[in-house]
PDB file of C-alpha atoms in Angstrom:
ATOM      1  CA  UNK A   1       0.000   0.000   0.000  1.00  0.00           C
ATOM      2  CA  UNK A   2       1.470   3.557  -0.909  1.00  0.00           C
ATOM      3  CA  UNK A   3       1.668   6.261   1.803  1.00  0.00           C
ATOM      4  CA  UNK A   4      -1.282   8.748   1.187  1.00  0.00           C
ATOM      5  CA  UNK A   5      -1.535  12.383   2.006  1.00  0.00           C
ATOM      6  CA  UNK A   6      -4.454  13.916   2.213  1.00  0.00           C
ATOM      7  CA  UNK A   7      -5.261  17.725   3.237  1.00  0.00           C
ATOM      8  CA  UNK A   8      -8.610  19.401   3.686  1.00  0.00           C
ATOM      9  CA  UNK A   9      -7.817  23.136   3.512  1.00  0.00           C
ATOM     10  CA  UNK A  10     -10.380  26.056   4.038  1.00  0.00           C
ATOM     11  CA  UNK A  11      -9.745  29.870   5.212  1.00  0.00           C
ATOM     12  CA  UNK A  12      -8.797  29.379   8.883  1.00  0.00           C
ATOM     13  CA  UNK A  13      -6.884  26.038   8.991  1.00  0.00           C
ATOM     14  CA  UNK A  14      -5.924  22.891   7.164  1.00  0.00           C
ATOM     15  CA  UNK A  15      -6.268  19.223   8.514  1.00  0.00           C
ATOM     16  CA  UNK A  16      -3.515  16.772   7.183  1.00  0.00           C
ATOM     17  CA  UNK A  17      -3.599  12.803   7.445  1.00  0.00           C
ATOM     18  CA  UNK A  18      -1.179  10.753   6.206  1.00  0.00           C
ATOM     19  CA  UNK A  19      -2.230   7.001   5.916  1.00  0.00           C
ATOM     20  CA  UNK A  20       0.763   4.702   6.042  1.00  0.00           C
ATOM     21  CA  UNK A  21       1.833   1.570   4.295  1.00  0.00           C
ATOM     22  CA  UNK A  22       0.806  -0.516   7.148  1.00  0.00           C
ATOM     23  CA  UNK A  23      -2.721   1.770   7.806  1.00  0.00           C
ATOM     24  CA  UNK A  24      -1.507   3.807  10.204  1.00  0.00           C
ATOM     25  CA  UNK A  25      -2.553   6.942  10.417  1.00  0.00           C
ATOM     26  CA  UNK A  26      -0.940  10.365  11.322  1.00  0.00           C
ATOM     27  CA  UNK A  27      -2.469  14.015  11.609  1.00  0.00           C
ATOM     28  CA  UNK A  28      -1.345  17.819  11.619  1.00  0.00           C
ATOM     29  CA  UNK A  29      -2.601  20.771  11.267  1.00  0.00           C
ATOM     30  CA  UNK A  30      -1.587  23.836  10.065  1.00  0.00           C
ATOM     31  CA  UNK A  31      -3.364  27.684   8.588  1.00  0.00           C
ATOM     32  CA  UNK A  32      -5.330  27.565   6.212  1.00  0.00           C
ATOM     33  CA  UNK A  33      -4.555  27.628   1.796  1.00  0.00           C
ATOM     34  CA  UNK A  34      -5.882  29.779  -0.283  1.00  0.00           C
ATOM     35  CA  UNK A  35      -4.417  30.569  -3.623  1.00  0.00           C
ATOM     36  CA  UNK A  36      -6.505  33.740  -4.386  1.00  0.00           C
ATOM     37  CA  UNK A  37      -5.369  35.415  -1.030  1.00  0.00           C
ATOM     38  CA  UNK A  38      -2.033  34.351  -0.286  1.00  0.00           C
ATOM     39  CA  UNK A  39       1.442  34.684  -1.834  1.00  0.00           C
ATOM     40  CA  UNK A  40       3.331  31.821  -3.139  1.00  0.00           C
ATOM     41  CA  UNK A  41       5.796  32.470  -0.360  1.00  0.00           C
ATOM     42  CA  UNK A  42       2.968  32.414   2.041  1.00  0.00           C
ATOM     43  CA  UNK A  43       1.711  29.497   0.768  1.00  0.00           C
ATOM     44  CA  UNK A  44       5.234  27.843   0.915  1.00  0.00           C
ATOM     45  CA  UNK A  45       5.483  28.542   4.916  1.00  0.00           C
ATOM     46  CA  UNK A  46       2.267  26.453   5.366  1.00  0.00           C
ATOM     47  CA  UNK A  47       3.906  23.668   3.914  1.00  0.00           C
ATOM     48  CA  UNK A  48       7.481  23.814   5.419  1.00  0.00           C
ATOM     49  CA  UNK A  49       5.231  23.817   8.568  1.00  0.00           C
ATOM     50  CA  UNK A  50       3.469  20.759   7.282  1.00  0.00           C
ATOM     51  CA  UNK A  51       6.801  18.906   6.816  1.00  0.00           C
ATOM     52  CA  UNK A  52       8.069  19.766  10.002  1.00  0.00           C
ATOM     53  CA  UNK A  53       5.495  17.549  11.133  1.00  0.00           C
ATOM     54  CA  UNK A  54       5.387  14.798   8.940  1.00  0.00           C
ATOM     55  CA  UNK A  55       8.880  14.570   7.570  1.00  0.00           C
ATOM     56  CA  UNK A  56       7.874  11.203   5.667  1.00  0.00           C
ATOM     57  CA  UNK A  57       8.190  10.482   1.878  1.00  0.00           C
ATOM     58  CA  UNK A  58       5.249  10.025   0.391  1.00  0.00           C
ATOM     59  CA  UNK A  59       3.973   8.582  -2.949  1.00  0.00           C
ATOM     60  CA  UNK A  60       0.560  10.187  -3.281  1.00  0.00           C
ATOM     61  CA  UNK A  61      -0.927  13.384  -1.952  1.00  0.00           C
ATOM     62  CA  UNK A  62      -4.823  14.603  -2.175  1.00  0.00           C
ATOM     63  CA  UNK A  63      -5.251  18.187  -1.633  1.00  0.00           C
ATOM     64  CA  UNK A  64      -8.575  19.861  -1.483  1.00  0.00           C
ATOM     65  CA  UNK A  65      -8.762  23.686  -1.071  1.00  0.00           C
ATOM     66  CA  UNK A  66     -10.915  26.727  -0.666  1.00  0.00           C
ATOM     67  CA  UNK A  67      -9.907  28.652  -3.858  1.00  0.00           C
ATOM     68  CA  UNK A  68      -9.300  25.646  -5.822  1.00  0.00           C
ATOM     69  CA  UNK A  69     -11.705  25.374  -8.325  1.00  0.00           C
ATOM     70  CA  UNK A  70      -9.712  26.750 -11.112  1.00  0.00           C
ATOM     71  CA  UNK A  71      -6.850  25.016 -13.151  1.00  0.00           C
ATOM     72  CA  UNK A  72      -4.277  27.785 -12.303  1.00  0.00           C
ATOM     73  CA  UNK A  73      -4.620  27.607  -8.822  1.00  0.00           C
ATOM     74  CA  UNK A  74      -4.547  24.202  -9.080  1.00  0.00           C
ATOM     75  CA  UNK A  75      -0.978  23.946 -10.655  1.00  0.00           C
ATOM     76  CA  UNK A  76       0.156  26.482  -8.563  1.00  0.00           C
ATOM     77  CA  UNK A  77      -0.460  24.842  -5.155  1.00  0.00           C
ATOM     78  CA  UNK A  78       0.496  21.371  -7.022  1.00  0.00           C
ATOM     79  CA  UNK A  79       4.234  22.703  -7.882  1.00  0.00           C
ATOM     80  CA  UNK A  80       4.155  24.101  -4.243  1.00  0.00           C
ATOM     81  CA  UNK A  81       3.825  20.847  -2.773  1.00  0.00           C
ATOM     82  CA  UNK A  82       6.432  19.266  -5.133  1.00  0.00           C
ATOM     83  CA  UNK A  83       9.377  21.127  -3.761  1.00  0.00           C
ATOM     84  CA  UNK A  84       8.522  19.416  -0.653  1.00  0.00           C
ATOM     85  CA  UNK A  85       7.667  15.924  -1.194  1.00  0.00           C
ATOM     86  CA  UNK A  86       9.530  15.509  -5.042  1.00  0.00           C
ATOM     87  CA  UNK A  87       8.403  12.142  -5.599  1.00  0.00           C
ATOM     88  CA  UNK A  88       4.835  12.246  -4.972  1.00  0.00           C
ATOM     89  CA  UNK A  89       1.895  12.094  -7.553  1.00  0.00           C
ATOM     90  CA  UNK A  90       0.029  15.024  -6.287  1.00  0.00           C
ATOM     91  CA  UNK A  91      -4.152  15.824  -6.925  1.00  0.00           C
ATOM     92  CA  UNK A  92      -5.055  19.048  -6.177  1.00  0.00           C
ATOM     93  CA  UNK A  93      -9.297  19.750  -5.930  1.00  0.00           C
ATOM     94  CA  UNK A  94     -11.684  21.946  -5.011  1.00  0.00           C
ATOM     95  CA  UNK A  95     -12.830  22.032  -1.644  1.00  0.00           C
ATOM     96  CA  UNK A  96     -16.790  21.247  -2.671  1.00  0.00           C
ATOM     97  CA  UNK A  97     -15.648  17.831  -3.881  1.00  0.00           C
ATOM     98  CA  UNK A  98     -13.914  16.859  -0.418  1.00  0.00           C
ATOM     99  CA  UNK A  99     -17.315  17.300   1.024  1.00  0.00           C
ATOM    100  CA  UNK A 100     -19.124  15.597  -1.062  1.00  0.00           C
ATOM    101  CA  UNK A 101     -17.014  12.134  -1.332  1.00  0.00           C
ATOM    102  CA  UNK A 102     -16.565  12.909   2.235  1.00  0.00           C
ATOM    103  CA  UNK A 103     -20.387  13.238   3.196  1.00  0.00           C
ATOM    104  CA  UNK A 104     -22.097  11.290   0.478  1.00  0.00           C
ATOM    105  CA  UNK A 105     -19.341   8.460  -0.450  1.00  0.00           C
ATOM    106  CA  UNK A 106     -20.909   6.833  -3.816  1.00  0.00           C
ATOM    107  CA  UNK A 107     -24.069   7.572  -2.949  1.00  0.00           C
ATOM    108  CA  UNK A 108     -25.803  10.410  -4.673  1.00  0.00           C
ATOM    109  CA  UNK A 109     -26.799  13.412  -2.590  1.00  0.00           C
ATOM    110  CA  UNK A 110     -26.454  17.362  -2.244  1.00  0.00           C
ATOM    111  CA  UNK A 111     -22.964  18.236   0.099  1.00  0.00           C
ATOM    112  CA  UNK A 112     -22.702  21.606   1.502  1.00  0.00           C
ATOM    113  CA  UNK A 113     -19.953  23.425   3.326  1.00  0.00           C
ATOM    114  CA  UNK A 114     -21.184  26.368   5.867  1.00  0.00           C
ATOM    115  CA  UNK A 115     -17.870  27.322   7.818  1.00  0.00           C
ATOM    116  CA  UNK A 116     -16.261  30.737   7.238  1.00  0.00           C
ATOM    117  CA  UNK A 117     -17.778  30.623   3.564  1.00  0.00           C
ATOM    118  CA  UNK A 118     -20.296  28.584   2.266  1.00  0.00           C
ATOM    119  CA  UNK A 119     -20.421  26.582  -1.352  1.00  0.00           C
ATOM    120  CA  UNK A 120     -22.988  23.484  -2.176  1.00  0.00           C
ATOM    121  CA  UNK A 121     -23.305  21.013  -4.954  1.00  0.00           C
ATOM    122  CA  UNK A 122     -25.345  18.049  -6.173  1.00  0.00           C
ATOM    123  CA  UNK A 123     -23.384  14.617  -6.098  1.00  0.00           C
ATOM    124  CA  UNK A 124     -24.400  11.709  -8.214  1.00  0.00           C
ATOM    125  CA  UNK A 125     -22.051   9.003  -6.070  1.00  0.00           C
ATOM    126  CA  UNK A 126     -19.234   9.781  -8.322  1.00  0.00           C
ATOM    127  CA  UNK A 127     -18.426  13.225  -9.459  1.00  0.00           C
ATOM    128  CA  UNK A 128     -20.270  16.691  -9.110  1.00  0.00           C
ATOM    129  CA  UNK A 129     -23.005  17.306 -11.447  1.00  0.00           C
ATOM    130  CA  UNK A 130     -23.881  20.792 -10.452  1.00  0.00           C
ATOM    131  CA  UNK A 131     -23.216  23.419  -8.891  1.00  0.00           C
ATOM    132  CA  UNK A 132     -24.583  26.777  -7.527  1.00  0.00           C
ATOM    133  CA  UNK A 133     -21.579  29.550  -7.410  1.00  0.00           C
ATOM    134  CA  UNK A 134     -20.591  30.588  -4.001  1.00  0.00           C
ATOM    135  CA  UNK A 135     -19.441  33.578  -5.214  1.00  0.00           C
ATOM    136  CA  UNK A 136     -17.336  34.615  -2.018  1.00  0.00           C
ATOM    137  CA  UNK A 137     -17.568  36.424   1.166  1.00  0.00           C
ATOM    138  CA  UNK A 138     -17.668  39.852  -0.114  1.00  0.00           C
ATOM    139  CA  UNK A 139     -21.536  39.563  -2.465  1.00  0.00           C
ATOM    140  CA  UNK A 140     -22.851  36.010  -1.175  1.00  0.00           C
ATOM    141  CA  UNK A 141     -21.623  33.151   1.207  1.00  0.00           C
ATOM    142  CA  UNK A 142     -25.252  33.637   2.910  1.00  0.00           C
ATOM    143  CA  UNK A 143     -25.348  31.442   5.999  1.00  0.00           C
ATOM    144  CA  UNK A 144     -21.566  31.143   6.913  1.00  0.00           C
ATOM    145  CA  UNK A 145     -19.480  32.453   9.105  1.00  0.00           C
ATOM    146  CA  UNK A 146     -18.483  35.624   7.507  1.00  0.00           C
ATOM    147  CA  UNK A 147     -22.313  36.359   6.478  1.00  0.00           C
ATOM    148  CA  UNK A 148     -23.101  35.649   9.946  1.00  0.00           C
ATOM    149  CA  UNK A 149     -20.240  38.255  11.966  1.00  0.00           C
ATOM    150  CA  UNK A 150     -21.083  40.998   8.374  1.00  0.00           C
ATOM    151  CA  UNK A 151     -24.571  40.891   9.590  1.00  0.00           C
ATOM    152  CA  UNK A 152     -24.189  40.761  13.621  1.00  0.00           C
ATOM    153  CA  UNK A 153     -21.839  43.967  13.055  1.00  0.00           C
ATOM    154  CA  UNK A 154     -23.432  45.748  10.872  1.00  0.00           C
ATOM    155  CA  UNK A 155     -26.664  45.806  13.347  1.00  0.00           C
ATOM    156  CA  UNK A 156     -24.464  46.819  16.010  1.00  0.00           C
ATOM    157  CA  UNK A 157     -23.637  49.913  14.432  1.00  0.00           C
ATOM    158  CA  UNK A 158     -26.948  50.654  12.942  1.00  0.00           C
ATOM    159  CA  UNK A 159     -28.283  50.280  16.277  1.00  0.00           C
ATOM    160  CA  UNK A 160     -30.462  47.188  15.022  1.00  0.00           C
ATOM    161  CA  UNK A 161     -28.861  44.874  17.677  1.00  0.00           C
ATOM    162  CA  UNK A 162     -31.193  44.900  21.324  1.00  0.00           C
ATOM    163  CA  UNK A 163     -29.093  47.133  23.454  1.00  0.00           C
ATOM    164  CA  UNK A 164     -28.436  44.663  26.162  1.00  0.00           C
ATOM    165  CA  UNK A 165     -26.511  43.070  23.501  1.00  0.00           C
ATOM    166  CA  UNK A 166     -24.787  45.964  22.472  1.00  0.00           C
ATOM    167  CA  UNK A 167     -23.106  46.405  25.893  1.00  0.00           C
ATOM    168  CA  UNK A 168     -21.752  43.030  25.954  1.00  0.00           C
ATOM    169  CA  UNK A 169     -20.589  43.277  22.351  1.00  0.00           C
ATOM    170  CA  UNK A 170     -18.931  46.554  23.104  1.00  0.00           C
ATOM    171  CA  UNK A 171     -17.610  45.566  26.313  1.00  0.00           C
ATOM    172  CA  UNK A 172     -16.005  42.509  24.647  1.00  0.00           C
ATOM    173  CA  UNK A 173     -14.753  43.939  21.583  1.00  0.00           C
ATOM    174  CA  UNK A 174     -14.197  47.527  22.042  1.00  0.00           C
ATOM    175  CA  UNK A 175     -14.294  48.281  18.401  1.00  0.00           C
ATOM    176  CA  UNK A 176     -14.392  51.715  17.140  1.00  0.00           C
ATOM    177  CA  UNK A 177     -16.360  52.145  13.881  1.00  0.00           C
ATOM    178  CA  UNK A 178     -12.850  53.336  12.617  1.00  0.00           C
ATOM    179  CA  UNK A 179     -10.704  50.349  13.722  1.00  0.00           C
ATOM    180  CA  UNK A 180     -13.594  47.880  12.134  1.00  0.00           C
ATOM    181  CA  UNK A 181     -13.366  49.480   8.682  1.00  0.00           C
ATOM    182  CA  UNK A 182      -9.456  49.380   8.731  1.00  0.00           C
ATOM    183  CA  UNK A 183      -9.365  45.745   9.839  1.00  0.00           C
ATOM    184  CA  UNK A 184     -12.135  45.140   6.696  1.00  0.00           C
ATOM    185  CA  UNK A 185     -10.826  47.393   3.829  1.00  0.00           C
ATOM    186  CA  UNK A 186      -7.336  47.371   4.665  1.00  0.00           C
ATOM    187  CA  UNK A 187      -6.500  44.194   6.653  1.00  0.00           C
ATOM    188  CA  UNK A 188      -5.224  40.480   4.999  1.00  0.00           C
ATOM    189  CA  UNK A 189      -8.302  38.206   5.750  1.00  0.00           C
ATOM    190  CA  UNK A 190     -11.569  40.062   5.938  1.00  0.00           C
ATOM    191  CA  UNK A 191     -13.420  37.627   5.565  1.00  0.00           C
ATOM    192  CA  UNK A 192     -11.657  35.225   8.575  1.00  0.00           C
ATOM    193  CA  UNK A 193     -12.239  38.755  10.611  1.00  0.00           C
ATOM    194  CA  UNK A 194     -15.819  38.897  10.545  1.00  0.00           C
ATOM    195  CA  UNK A 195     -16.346  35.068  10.810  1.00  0.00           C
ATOM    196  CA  UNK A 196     -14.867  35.347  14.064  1.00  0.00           C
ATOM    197  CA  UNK A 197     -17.387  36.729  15.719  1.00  0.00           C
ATOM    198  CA  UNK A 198     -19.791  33.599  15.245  1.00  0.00           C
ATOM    199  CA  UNK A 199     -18.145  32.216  18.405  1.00  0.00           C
ATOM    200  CA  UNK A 200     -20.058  35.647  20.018  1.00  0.00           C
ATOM    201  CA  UNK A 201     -23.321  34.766  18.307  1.00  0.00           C
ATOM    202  CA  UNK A 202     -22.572  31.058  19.440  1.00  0.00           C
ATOM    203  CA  UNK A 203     -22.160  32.066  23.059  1.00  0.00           C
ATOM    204  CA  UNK A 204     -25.532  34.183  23.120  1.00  0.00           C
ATOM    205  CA  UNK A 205     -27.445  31.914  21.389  1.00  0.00           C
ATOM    206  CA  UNK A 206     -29.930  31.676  23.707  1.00  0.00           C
ATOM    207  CA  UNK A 207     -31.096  35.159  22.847  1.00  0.00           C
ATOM    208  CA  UNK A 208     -33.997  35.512  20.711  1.00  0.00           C
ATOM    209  CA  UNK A 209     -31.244  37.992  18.564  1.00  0.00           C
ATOM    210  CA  UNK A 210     -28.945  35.616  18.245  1.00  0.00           C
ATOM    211  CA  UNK A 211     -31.324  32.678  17.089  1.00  0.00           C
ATOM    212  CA  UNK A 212     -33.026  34.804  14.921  1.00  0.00           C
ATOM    213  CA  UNK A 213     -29.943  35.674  12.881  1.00  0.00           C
ATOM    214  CA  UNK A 214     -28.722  32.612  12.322  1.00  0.00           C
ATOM    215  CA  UNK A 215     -32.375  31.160  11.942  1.00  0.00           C
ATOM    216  CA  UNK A 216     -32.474  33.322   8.954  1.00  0.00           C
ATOM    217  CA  UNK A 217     -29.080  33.201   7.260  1.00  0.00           C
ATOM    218  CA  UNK A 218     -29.846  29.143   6.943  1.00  0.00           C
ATOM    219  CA  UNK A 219     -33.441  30.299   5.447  1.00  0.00           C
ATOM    220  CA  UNK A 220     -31.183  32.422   2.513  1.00  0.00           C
ATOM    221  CA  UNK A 221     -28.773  29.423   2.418  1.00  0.00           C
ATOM    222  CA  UNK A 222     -31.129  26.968   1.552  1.00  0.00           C
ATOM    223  CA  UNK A 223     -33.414  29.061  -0.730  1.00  0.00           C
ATOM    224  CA  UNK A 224     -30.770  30.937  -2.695  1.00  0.00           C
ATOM    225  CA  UNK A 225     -28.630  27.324  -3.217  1.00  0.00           C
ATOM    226  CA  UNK A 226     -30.307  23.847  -1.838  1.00  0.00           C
ATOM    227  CA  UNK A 227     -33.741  24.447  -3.092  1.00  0.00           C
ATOM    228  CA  UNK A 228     -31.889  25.329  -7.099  1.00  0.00           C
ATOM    229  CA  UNK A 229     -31.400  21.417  -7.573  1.00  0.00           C
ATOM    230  CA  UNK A 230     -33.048  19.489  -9.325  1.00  0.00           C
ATOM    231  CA  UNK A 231     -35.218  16.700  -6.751  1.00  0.00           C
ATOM    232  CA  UNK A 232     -33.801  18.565  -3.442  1.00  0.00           C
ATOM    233  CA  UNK A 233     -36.533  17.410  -1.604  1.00  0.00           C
ATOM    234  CA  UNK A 234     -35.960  14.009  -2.547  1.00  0.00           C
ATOM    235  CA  UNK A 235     -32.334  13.562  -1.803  1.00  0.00           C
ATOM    236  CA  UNK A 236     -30.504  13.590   1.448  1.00  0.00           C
ATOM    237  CA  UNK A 237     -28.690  16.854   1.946  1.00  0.00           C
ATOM    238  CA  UNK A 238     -25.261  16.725   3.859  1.00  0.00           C
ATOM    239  CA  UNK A 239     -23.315  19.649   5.863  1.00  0.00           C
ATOM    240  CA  UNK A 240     -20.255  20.301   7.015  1.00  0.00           C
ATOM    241  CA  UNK A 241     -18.174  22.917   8.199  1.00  0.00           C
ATOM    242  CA  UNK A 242     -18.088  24.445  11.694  1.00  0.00           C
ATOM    243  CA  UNK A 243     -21.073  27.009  11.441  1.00  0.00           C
ATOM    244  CA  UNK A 244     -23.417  24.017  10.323  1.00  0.00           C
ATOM    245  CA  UNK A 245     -22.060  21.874  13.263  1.00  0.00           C
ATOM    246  CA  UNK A 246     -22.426  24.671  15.533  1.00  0.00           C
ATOM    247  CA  UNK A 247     -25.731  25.786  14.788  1.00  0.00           C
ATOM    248  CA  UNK A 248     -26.887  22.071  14.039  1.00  0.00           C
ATOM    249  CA  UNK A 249     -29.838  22.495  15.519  1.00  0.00           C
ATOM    250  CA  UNK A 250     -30.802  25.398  14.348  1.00  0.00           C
ATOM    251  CA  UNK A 251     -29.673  24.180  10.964  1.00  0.00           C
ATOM    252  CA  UNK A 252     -31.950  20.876  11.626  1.00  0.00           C
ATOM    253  CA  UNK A 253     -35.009  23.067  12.257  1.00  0.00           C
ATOM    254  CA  UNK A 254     -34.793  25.398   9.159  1.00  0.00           C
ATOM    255  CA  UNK A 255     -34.459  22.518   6.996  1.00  0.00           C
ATOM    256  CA  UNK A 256     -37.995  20.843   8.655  1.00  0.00           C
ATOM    257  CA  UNK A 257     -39.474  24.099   8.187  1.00  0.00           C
ATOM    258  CA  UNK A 258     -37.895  23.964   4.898  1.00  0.00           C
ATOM    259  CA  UNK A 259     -39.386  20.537   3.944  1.00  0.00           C
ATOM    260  CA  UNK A 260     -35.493  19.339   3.321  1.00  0.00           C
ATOM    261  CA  UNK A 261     -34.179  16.149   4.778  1.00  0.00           C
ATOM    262  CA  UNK A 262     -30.579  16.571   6.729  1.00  0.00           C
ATOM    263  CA  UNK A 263     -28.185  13.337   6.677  1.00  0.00           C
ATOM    264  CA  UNK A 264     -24.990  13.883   8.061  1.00  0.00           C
ATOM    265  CA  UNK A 265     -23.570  17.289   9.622  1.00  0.00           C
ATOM    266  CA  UNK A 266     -19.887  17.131  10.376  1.00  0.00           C
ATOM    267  CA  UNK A 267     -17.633  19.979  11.840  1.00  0.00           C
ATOM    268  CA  UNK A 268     -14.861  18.412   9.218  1.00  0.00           C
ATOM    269  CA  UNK A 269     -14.564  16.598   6.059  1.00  0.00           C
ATOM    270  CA  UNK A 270     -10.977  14.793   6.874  1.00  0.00           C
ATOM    271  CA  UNK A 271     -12.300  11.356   8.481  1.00  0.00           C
ATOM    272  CA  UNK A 272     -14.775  10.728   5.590  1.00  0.00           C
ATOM    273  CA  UNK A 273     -11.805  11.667   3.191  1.00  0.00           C
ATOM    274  CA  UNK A 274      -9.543   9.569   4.934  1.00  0.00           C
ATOM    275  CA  UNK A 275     -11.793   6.849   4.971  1.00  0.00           C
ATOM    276  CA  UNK A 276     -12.544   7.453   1.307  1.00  0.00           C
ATOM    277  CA  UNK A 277      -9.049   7.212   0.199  1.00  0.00           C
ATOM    278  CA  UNK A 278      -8.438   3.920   2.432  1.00  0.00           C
TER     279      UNK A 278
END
């Protein structure tokens, strides 16, 4: 059996396992990947970092990413990983397919990611037969992470969020209206910025707010990309990604009211990957 390395890489982090000859199987983690955002030499720090942890020579490496959809960034990340591990025959894919063999195996079904962004796609137990754009933080990504800390912000501000909440936020945060745009139009990573407030939404939850918000940023989700495929009623739909796992239940009741049926939710793809790839 060859030693296989597979990577699941989104905005914030990227989960590693490396399945040995014998079965065995190793793990790391490191930041995030993303070719649209980050410099080659950037990108080439993540993986010394990798192979600090797992030194081993490897023969094949499986590398789905957040920005990965197109054959350039593809080839770029793929040459990356070759200066490390020269050897290996290296696959580079999107993220959307790592959650859907991860989530729907060979069975056919509709896999979506809600973490810091969102994307979605129907599966047909083999390859990805459609898909509705994400089209990024900045105009869409309705029901992850960085819709979810845009929104909760932006009614802070405007005075939209119940002033008990306001306190807390303020006391917390201590963000000046000044700082926030600075750390938005002029900061690396918006987008991981604002998603990191959905651990404040997650700890307030309770709060009719709170509930509300997300309750309605998995309504958009749903109706602007599960409900555009064809039979999504009659299909299992899968999540994963750390908002979804989160907010399961939450997630769980939209889809009822939604007349959708949820399968699996999982905070990560990597243990259905590795268990694909075995």
């Amino acid at each position: 059996m060859n030693k296989i390395l597979i990577a699941d890489s989104g905005f914030t982090k990227t989960d590693w396992r490396l399945i040995g000859a014998d079965g065995s199987i190793e793990q790391a983690r490191t930041m995030g990947i993303n070719p649209y955002y980050q410099t080659k030499e950037e990108i080439l720090l993540v993986i010394q970092d990798l192979h600090s942890q797992l030194p081993d020579r490897v023969d094949e490496i499986y590398f789905y990413g957040t920005g990965c959809s197109s054959g350039t960034n593809r080839d770029k990340i793929a040459k990356l990983l070759q200066r490390y591990y020269k050897d290996a025959k290296i696959d580079v894919n999107h993220d959307l397919l790592a959650a859907a063999r991860s989530l729907c195996g060979d069975e056919k079904g509709i896999a979506c990611i809600i973490g810091t962004g969102t994307n979605s796609c129907l599966y047909d137990g083999n390859k990805i037969v459609s898909n509705v754009p994400s089209l990024g933080w900045a105009i869409a990504d309705e029901g992850g992470g960085t819709y979810l800390g845009k929104t909760l912000v932006t009614d802070y501000y405007r005075k939209d969020m119940p002033e008990h909440l306001r306190v807390i936020f303020k006391d917390r945060f201590g963000l000046n209206k000044d700082a926030f745009l600075t750390a938005i139009y002029q900061e690396p990573m918006p987008g991981r910025f604002l998603a990191s407030f959905a651990k404040f939404i997650n700890e307030h939850i309770s709060d009719p707010y709170m509930y509300k918000l997300v309750y309605d940023a998995f309504t958009i989700f749903i109706t602007k990309n599960v409900s555009k495929y064809e039979g999504f009623k009659e299909v299992p739909v899968h999540f994963t990604g750390s908002v979804a796992y989160y907010f399961n239940n939450i997630l769980r009741k939209v889809a009822v009211d939604q007349g959708i049926y949820i399968k699996h939710i999982t905070e990560h793809p990597i243990a259905g990957l590795t268990l694909f790839h075995q």
